[in-house]
PDB file of C-alpha atoms in Angstrom:
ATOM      1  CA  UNK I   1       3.989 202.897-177.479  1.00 49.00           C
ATOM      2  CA  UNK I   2       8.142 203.480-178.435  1.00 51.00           C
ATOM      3  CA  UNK I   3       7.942 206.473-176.802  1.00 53.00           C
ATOM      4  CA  UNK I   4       6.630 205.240-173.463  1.00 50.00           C
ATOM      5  CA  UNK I   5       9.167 201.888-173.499  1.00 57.00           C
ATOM      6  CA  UNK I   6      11.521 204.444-173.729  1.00 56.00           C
ATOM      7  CA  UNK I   7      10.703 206.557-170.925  1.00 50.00           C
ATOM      8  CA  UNK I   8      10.794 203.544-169.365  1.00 50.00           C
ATOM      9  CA  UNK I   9      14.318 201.912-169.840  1.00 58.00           C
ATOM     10  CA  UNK I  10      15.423 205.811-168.739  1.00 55.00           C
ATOM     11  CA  UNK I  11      16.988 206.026-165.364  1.00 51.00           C
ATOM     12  CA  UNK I  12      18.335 207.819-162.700  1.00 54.00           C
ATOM     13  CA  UNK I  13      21.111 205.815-160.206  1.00 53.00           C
ATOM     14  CA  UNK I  14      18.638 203.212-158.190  1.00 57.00           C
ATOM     15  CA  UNK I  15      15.547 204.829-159.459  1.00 52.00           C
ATOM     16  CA  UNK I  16      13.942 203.480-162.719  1.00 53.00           C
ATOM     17  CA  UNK I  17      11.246 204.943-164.333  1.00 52.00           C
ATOM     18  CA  UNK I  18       9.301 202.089-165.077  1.00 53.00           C
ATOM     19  CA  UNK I  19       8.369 201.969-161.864  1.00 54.00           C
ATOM     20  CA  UNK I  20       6.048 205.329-162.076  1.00 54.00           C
ATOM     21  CA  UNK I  21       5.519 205.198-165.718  1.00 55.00           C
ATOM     22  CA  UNK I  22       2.233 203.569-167.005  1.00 54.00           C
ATOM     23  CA  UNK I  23      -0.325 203.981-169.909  1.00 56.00           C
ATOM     24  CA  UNK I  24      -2.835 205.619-166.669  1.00 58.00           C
ATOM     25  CA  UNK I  25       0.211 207.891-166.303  1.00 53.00           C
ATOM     26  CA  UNK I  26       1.347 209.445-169.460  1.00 56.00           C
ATOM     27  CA  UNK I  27      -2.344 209.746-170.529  1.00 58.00           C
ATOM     28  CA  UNK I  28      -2.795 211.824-167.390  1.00 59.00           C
ATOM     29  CA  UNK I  29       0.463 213.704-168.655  1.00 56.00           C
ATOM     30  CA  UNK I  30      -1.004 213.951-172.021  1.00 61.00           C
ATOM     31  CA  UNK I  31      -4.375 215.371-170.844  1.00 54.00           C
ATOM     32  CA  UNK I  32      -2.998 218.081-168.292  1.00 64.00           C
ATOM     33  CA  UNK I  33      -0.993 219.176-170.796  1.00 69.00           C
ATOM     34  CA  UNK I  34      -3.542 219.725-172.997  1.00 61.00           C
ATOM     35  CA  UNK I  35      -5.611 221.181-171.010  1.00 56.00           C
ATOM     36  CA  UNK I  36      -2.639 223.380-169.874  1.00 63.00           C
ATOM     37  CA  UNK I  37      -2.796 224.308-173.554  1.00 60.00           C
ATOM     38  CA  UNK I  38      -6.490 225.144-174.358  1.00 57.00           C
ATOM     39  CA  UNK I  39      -6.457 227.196-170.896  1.00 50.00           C
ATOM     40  CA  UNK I  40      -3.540 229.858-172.218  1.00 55.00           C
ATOM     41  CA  UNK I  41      -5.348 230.000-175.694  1.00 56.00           C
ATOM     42  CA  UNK I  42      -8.903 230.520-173.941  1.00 52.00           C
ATOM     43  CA  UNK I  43      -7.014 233.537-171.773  1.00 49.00           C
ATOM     44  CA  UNK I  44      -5.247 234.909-175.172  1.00 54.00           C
ATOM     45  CA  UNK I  45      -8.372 234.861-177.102  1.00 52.00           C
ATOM     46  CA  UNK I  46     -10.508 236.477-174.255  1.00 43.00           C
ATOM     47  CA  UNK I  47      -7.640 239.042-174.166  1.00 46.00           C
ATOM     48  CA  UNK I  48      -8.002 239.704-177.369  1.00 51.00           C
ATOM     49  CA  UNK I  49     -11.697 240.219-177.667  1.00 50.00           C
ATOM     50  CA  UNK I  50     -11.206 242.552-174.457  1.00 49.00           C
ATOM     51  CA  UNK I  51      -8.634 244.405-177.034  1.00 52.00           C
ATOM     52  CA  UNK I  52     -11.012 244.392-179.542  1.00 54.00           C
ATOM     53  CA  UNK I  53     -13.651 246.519-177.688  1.00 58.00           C
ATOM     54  CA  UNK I  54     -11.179 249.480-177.150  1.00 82.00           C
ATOM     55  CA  UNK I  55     -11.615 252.890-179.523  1.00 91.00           C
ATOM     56  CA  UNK I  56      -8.597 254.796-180.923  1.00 92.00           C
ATOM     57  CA  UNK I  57      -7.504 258.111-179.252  1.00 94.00           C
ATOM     58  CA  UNK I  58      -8.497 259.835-182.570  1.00 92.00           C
ATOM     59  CA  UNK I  59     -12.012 258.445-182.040  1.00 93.00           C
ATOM     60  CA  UNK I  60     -12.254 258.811-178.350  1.00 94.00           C
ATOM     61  CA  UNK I  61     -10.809 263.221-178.893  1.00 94.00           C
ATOM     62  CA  UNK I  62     -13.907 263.117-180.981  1.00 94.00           C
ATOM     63  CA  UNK I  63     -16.410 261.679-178.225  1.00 93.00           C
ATOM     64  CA  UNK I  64     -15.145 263.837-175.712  1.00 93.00           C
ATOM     65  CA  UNK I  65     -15.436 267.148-177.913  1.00 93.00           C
ATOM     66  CA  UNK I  66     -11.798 267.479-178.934  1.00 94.00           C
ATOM     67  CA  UNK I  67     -10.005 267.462-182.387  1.00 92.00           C
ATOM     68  CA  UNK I  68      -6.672 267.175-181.193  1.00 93.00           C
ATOM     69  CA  UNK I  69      -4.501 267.490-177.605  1.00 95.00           C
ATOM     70  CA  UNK I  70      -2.933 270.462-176.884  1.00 94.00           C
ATOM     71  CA  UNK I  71      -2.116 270.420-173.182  1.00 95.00           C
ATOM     72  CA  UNK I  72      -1.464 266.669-172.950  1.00 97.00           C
ATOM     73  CA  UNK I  73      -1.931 265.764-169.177  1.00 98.00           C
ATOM     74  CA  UNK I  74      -1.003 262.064-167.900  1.00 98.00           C
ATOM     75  CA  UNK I  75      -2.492 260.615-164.359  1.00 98.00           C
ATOM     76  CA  UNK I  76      -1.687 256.782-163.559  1.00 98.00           C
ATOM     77  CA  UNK I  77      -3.400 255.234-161.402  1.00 97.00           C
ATOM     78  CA  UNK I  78      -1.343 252.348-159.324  1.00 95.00           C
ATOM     79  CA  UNK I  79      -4.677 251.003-157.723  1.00 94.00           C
ATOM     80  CA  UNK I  80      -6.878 250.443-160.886  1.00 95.00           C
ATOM     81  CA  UNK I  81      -3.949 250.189-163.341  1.00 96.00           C
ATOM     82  CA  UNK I  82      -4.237 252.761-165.399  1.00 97.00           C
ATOM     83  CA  UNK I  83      -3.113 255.343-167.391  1.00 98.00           C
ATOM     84  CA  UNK I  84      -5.115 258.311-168.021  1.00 98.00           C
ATOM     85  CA  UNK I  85      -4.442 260.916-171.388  1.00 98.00           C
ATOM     86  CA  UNK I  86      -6.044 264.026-170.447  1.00 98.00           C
ATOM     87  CA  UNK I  87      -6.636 267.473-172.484  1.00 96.00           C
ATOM     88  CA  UNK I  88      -6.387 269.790-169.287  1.00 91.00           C
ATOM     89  CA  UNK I  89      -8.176 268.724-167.024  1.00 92.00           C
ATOM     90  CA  UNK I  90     -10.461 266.560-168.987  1.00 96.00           C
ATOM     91  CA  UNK I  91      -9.968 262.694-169.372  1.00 97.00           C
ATOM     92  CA  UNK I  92      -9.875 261.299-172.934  1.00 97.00           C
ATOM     93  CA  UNK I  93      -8.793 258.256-172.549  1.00 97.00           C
ATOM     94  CA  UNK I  94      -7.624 255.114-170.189  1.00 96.00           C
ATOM     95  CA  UNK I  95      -5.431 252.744-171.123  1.00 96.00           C
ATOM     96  CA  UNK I  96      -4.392 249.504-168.894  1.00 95.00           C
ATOM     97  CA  UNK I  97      -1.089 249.381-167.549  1.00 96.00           C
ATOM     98  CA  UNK I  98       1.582 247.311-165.162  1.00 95.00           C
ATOM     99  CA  UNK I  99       3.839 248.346-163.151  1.00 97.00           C
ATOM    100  CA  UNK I 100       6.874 247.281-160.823  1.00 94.00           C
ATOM    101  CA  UNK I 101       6.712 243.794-159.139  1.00 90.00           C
ATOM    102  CA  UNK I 102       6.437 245.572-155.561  1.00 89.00           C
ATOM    103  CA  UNK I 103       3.065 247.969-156.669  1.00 84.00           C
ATOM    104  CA  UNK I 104       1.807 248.033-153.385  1.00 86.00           C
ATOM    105  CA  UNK I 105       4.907 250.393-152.314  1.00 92.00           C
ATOM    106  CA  UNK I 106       6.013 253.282-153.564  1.00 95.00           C
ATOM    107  CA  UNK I 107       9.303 253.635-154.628  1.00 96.00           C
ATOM    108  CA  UNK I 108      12.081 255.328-152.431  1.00 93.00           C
ATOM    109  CA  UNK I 109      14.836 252.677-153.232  1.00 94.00           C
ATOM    110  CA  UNK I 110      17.097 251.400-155.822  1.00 95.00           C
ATOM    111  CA  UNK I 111      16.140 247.936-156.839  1.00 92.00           C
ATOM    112  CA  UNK I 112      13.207 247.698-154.558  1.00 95.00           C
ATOM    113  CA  UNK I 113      11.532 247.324-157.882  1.00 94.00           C
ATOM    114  CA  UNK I 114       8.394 249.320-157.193  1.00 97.00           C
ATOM    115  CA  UNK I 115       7.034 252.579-159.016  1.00 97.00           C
ATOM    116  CA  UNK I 116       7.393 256.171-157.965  1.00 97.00           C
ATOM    117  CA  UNK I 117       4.392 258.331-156.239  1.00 97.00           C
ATOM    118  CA  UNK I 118       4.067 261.644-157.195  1.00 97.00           C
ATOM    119  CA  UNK I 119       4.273 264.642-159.858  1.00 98.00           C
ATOM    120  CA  UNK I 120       6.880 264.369-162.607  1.00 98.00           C
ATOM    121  CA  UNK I 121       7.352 265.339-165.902  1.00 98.00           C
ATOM    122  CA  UNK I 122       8.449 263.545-169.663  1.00 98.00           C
ATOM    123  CA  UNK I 123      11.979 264.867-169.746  1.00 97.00           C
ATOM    124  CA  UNK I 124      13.517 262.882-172.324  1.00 97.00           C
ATOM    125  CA  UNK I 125      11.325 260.812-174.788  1.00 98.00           C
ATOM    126  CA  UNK I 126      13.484 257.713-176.773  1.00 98.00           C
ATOM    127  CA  UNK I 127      11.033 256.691-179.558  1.00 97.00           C
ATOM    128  CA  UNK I 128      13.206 253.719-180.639  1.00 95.00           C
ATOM    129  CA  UNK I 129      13.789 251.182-177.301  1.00 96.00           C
ATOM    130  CA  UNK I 130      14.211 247.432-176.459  1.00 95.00           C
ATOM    131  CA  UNK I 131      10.721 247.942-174.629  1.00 97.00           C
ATOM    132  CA  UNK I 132       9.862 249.687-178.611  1.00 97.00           C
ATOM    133  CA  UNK I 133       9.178 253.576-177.452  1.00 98.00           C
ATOM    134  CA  UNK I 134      10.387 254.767-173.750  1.00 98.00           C
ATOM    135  CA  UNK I 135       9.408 258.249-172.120  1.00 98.00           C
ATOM    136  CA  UNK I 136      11.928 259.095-169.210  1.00 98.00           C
ATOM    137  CA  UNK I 137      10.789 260.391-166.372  1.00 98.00           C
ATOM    138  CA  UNK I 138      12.728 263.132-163.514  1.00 98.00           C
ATOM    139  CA  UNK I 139      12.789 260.608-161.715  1.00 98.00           C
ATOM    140  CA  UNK I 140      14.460 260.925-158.181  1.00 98.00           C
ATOM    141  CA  UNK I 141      12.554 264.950-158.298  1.00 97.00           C
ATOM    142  CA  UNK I 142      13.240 267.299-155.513  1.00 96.00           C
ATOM    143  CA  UNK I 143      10.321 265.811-153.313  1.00 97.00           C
ATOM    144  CA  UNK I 144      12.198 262.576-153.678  1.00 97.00           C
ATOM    145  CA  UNK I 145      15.502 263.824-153.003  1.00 97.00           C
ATOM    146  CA  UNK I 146      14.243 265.955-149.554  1.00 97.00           C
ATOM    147  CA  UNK I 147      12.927 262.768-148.260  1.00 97.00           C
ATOM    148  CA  UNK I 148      15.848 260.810-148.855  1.00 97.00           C
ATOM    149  CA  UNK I 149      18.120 263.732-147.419  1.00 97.00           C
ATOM    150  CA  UNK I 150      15.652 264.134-144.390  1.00 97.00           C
ATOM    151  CA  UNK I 151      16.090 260.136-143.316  1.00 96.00           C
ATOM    152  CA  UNK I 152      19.637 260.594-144.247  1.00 97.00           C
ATOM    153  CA  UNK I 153      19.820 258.627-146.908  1.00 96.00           C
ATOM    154  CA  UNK I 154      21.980 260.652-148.984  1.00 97.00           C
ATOM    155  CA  UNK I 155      24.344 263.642-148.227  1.00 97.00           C
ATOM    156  CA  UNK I 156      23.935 267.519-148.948  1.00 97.00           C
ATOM    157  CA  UNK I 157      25.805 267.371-151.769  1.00 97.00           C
ATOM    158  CA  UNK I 158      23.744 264.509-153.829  1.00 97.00           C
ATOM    159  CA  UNK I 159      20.929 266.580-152.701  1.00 97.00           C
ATOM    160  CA  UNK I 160      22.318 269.413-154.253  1.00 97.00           C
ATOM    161  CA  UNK I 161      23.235 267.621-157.615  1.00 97.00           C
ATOM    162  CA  UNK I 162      19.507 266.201-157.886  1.00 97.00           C
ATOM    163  CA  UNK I 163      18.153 269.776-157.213  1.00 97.00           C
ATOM    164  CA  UNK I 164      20.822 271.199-159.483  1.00 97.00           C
ATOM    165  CA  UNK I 165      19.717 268.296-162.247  1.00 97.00           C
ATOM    166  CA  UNK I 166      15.854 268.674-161.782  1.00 96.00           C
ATOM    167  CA  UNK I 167      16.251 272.651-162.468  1.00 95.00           C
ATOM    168  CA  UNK I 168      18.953 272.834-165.440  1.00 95.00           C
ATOM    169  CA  UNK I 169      19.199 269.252-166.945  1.00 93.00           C
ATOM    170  CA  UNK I 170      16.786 267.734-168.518  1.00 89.00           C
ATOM    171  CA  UNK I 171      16.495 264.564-166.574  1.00 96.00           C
ATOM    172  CA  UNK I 172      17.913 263.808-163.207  1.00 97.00           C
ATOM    173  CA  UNK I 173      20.346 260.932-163.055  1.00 96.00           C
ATOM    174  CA  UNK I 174      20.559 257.629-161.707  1.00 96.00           C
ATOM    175  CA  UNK I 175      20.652 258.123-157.719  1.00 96.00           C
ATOM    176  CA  UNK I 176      22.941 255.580-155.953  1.00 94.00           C
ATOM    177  CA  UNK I 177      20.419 254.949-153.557  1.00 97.00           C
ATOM    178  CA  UNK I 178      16.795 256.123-155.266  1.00 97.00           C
ATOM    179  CA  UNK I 179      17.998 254.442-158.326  1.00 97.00           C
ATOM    180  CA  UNK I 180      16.001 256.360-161.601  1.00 96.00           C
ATOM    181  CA  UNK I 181      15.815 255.220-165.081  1.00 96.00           C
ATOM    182  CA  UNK I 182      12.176 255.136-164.525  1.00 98.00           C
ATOM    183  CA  UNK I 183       9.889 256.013-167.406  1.00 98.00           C
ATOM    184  CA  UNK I 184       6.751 254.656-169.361  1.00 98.00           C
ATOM    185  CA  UNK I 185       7.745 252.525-171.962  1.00 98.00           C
ATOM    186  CA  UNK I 186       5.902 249.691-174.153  1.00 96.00           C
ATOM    187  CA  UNK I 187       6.465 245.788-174.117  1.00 96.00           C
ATOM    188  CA  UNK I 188       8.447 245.031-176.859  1.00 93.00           C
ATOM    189  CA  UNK I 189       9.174 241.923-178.499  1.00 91.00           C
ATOM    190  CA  UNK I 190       6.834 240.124-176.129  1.00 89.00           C
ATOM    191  CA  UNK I 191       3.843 242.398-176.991  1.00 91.00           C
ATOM    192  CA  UNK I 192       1.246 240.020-178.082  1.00 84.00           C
ATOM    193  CA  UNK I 193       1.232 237.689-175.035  1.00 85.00           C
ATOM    194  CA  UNK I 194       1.435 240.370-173.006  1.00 84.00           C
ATOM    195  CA  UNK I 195      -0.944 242.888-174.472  1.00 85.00           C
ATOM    196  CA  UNK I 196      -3.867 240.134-174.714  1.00 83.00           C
ATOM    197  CA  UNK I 197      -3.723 238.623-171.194  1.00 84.00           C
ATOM    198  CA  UNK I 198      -7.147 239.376-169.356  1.00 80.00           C
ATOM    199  CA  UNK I 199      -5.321 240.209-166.213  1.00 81.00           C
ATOM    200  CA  UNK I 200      -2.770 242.927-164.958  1.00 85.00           C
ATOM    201  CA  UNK I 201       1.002 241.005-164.700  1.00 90.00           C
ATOM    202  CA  UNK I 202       3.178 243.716-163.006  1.00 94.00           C
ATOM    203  CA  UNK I 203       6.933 242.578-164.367  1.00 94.00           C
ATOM    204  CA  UNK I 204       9.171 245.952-164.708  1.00 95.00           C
ATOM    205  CA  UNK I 205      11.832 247.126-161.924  1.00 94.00           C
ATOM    206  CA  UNK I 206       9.331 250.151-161.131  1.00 96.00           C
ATOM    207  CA  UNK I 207       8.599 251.714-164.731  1.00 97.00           C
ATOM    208  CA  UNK I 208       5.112 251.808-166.355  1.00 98.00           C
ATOM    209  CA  UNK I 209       4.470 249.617-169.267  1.00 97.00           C
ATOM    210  CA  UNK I 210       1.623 249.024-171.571  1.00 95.00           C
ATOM    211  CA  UNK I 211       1.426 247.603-175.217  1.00 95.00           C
ATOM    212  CA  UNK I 212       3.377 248.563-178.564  1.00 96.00           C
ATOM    213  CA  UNK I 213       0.388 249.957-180.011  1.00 95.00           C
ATOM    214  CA  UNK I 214      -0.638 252.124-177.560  1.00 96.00           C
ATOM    215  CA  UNK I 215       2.388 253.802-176.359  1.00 97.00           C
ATOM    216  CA  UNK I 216       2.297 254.367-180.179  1.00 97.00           C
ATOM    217  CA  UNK I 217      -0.866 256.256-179.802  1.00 96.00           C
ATOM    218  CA  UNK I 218       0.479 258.266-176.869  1.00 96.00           C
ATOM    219  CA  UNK I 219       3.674 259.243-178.607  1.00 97.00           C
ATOM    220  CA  UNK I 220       1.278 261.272-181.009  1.00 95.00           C
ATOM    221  CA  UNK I 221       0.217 263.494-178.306  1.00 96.00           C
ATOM    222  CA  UNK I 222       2.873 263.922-176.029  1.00 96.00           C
ATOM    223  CA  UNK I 223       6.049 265.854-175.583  1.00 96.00           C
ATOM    224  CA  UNK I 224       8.916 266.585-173.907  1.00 97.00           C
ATOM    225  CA  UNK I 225       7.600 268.443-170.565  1.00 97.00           C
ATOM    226  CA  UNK I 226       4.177 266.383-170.310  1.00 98.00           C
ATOM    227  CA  UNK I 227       2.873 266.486-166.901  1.00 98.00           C
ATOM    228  CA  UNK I 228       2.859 262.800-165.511  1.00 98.00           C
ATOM    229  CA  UNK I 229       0.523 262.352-162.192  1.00 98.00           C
ATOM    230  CA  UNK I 230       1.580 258.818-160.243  1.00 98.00           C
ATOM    231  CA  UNK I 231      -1.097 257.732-157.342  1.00 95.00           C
TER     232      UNK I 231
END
């Protein structure tokens, strides 16, 4: 009762907020909040039991014939969100993943904050990140760069320094106009919100994220020089 007589001597030039404010009112505030409240716990908790029913990739080598990876493979698919381990040609296991905020474009931009299409490779792996483990990507490749030289986006000569990058370097660098810095990388301090919510939330600038604790599991089978298919 303080509390609202409180809220009510507040206000704001002409406008005084006893005239909204009521006991209907704030137990109307009280209720949608709460409610606000057991809906985000009822989505964490059914994100976790959703967590709960995945296998580990030690388990899941063994289902599919395999004691350990030795030609790590990675496919991700944009349209189902996910990412695929693969021995060769053979699928171990998927694991759900987001992506940039644009998904339904690939990328060909800086900033345009959507995900790359196409065939790269890990070329630099950083196991200690602020998103907790990042694999780099050669991201802008030569397919990338011929586009972007073919609609004259960029000159000869940045051509020439991407193609010179992609063949000698390890990584190609951040393209003034294609942008780069695009890898596959975990959630980091945010991981259990993020990790339990029943639903895909695409939130990077065009990387490929998925939890802590599987990007953990990935970094046991990959290397430097994975494969990485984007579709």
């Amino acid at each position: 009762m303080k509390f609202l007589e409180k809220l009510k001597n507040i206000q704001f030039g002409p406008i005084k907020a006893s005239n909204f404010l009521n006991k209907d009112v704030l137990k109307n505030i009280i209720y949608l909040t709460a409610a606000i409240l057991v809906f985000f716990f009822g989505v964490i908790v059914y994100g976790l039991v959703l967590n709960m029913r995945t296998i580990p990739l030690s388990e899941a080598l063994l289902k599919a014939g395999f004691n350990e990876i030795t030609n790590p493979k990675i496919i991700i698919d944009r349209h189902n969100y996910t990412l695929g381990i693969y021995e060769d040609s053979v699928l171990i296991k998927n694991y759900r993943v987001s992506f940039g905020k644009s998904v339904q474009t690939p990328k060909s931009r800086a900033d345009d904050k959507s995900t790359p299409v196409g065939t790269y490779k890990i070329c630099k792996i950083y196991p200690a990140h602020k998103y907790h483990k990042f694999f780099q990507l050669n991201y802008p490749n030569l397919e990338d760069g011929s586009n972007a030289l073919r609609r004259g986006w960029i000159s000869q000569k940045e051509f020439n320094d991407i193609k010179f990058e992609y063949y000698y370097e390890q990584c190609t660098r951040y393209n003034r106009v294609l942008g780069g810095n695009i890898g596959i990388h975990g959630i980091g301090e945010l991981n259990y919100i993020f990790k339990n919510l029943p639903f895909v939330y695409n939130w990077t600038d065009g990387s490929i994220a998925l939890s802590n604790e599987n990007i953990d599991e990935i970094y046991s089978v990959i290397r430097e020089g994975t494969e990485v298919v984007i579709k």
